Short mmCIF file of C-alpha atoms in Angstrom, two decimals:
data_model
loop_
_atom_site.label_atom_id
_atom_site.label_comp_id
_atom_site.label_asym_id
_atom_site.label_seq_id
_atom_site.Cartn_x
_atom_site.Cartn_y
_atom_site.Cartn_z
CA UNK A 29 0.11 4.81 3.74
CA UNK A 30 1.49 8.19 2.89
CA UNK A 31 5.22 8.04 1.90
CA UNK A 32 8.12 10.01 3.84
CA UNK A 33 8.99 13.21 2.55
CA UNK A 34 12.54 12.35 2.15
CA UNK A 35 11.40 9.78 -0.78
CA UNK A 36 10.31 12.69 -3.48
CA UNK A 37 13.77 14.54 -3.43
CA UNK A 38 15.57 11.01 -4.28
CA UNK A 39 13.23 10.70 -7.51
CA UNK A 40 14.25 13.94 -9.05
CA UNK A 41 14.96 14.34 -12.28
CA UNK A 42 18.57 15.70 -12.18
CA UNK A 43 20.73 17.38 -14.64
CA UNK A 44 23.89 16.50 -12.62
CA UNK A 45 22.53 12.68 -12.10
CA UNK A 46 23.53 10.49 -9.17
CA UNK A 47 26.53 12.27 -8.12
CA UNK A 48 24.31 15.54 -7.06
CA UNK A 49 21.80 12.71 -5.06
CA UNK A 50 24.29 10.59 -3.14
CA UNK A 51 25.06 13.36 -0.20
CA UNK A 52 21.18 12.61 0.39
CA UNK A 53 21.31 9.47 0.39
CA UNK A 54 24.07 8.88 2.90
CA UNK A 55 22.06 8.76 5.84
CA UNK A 56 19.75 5.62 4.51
CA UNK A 57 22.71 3.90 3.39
CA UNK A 58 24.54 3.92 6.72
CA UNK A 59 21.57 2.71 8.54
CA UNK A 60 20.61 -0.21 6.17
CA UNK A 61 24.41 -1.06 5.40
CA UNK A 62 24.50 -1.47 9.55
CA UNK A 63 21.61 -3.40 9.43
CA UNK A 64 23.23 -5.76 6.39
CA UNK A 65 26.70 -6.24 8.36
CA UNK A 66 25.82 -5.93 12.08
CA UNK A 67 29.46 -4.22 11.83
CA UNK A 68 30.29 -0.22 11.97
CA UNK A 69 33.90 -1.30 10.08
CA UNK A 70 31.74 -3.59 7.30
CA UNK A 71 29.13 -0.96 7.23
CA UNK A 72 31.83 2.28 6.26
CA UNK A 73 33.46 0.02 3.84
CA UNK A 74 29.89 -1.29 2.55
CA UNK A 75 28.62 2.65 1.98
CA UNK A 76 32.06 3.83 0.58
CA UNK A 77 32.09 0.87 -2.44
CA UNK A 78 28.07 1.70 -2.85
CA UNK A 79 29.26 5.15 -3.07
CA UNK A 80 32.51 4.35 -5.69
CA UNK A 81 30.05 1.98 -7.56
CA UNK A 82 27.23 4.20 -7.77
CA UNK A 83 29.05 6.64 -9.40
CA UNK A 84 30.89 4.39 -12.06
CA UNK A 85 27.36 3.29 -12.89
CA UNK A 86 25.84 6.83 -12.68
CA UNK A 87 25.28 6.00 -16.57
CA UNK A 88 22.90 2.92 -15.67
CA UNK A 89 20.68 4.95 -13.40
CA UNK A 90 17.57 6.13 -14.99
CA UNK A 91 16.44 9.77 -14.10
CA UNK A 92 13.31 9.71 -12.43
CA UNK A 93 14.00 6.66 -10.50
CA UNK A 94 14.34 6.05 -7.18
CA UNK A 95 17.76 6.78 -6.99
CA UNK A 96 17.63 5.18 -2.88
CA UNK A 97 16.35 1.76 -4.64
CA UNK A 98 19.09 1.77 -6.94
CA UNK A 99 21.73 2.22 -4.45
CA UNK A 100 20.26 0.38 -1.87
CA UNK A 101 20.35 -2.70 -4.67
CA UNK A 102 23.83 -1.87 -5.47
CA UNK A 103 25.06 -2.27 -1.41
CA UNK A 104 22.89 -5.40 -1.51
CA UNK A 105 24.51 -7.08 -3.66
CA UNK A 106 28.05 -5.54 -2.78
CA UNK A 107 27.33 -7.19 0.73
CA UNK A 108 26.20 -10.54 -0.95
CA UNK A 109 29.74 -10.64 -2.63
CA UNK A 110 31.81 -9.89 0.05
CA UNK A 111 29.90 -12.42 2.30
CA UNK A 112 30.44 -15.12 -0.59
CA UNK A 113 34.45 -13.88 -0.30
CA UNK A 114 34.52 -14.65 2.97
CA UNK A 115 32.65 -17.89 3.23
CA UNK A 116 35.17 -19.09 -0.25
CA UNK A 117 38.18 -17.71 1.69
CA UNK A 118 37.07 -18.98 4.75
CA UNK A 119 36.92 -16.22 6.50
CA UNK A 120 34.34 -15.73 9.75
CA UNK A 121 31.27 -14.39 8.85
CA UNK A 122 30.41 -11.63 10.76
CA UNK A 123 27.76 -12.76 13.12
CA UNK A 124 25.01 -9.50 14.21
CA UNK A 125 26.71 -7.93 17.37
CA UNK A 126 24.38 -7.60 20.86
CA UNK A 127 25.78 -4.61 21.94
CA UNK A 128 24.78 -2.91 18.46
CA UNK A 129 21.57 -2.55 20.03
CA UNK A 130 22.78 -1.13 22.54
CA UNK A 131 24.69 1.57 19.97
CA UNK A 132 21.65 2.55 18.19
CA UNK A 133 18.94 3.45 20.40
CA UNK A 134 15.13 4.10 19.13
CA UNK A 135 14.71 7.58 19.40
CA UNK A 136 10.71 6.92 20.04
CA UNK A 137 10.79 4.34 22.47
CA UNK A 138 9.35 6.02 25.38
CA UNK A 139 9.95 3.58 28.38
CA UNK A 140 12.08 0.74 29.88
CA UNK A 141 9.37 -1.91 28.70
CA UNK A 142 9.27 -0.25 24.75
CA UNK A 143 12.98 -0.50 24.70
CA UNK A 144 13.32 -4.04 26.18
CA UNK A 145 10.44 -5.06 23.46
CA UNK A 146 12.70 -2.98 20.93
CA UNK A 147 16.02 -5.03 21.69
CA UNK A 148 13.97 -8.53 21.64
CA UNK A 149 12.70 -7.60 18.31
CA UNK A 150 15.66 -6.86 17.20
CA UNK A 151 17.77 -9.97 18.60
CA UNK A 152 14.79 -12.23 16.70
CA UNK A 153 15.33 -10.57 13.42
CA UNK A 154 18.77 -10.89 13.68
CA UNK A 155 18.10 -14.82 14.27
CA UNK A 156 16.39 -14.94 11.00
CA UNK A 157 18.18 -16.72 7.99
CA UNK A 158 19.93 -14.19 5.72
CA UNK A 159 17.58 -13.92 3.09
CA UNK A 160 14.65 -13.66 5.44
CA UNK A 161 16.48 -11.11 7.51
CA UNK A 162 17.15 -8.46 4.67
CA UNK A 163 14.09 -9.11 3.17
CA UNK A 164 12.32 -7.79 6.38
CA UNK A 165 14.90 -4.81 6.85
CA UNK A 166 14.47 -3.55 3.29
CA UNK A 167 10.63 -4.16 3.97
CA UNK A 168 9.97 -3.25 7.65
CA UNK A 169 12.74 -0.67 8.64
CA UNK A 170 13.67 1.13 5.05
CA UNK A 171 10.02 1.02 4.23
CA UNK A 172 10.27 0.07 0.47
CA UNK A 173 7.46 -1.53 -1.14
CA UNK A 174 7.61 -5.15 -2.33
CA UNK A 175 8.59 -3.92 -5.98
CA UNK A 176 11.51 -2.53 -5.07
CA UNK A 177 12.41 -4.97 -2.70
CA UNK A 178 12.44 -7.17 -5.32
CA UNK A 179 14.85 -5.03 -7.53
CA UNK A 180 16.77 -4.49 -4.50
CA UNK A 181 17.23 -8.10 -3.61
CA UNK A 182 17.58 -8.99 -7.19
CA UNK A 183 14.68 -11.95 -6.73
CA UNK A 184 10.58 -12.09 -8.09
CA UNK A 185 8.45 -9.79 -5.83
CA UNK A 186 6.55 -13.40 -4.65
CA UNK A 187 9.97 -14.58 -3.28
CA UNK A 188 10.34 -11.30 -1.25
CA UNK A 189 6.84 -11.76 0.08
CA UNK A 190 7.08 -15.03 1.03
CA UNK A 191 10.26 -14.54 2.71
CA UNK A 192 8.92 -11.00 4.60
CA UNK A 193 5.58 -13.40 5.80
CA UNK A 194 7.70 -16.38 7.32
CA UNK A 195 10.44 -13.62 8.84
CA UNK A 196 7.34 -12.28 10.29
CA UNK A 197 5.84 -15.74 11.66
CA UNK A 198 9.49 -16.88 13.11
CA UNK A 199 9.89 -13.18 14.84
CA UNK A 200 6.50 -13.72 15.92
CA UNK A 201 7.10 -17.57 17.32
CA UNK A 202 10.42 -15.98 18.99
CA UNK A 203 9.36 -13.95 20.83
CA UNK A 204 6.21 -15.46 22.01
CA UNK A 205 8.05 -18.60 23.08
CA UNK A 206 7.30 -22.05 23.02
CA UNK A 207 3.66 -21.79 24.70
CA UNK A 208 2.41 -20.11 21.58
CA UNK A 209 2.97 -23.31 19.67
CA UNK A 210 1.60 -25.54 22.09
CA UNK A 211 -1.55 -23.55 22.45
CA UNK A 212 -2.07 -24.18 18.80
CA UNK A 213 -3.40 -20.14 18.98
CA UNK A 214 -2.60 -18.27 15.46
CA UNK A 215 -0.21 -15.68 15.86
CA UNK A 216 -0.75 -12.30 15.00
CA UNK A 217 1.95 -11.32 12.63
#
């Protein structure tokens, strides 16, 4: 599978480091810290302490590295702290919001039907356990590779496969319903 093009200007090898990458990088981080939060207020304050942290760790970054990776690893486990905050102070967790789906439309779904799959899709992965679910978004909608998954997620690159397979199977048994269970029929995932 041929990579985006946006991928090779992240991996440059930059005299000014991090700092000179991050306008770049903006984009990605707003859509996956969305996807992370299910909240536009969580996900500003998610990419602005990504942002702040990236570049009081610019030192730790490696040039030639996927500087994306790194940053998406850095807002993954900025999330995973502020959701442990919340739960300590006991705070509501934010639960994924229905009429986000709404707020970000797919730009290539064609048709009524392709939209209404699009939104079930998206209300099943959004069902999914936490670890599950951001396993499958770094996976499925960022399009990293189980390597840097792994770094991202800060677990063993088995861990984030087994987790991506059974996200897939529970999407898969959601939105096929109960008769695909009783039919005993494998699913397709």
């Amino acid at each position: 599978m041929p990579q985006p093009p946006f991928r090779a200007e992240l991996v440059l090898c930059n005299e000014e480091g991090i700092a000179s990458l991050l306008p770049a990088l903006l984009p990605r981080l707003w859509k996956f810290a969305l996807r992370l939060t299910g909240s536009h207020l969580d996900a500003e304050e998610l990419v602005q302490c990504t942002c702040v942290r990236a570049l009081e760790y610019a030192h730790q970054w490696e040039l030639g590295s996927s500087a994306l990776s790194w940053a998406f690893s850095i807002m993954h486990s900025t999330w995973l702290n502020e959701v442990r905050a919340r739960r300590l102070y006991n705070r509501v967790h934010i639960a994924w919001e229905d009429d986000l789906l709404q707020r970000i439309p797919d730009p290539a779904a064609a048709n009524q039907e392709t939209r209404r799959m699009c939104a079930d899709i998206l209300t099943a992965v959004s069902r999914l356990p936490e670890p599950q679910r951001d396993a499958i978004v770094v996976i499925c909608a960022e399009g990293m590779s189980y390597r840097e998954a792994a770094q991202i997620l800060g677990v063993p690159i088995g861990t984030v496969m087994s987790r991506v397979s059974r996200a897939r199977a529970s999407v898969a048994a959601m939105l096929l319903g109960e008769s695909a269970t009783d039919n005993n029929e494998p699913v397709a995932v």
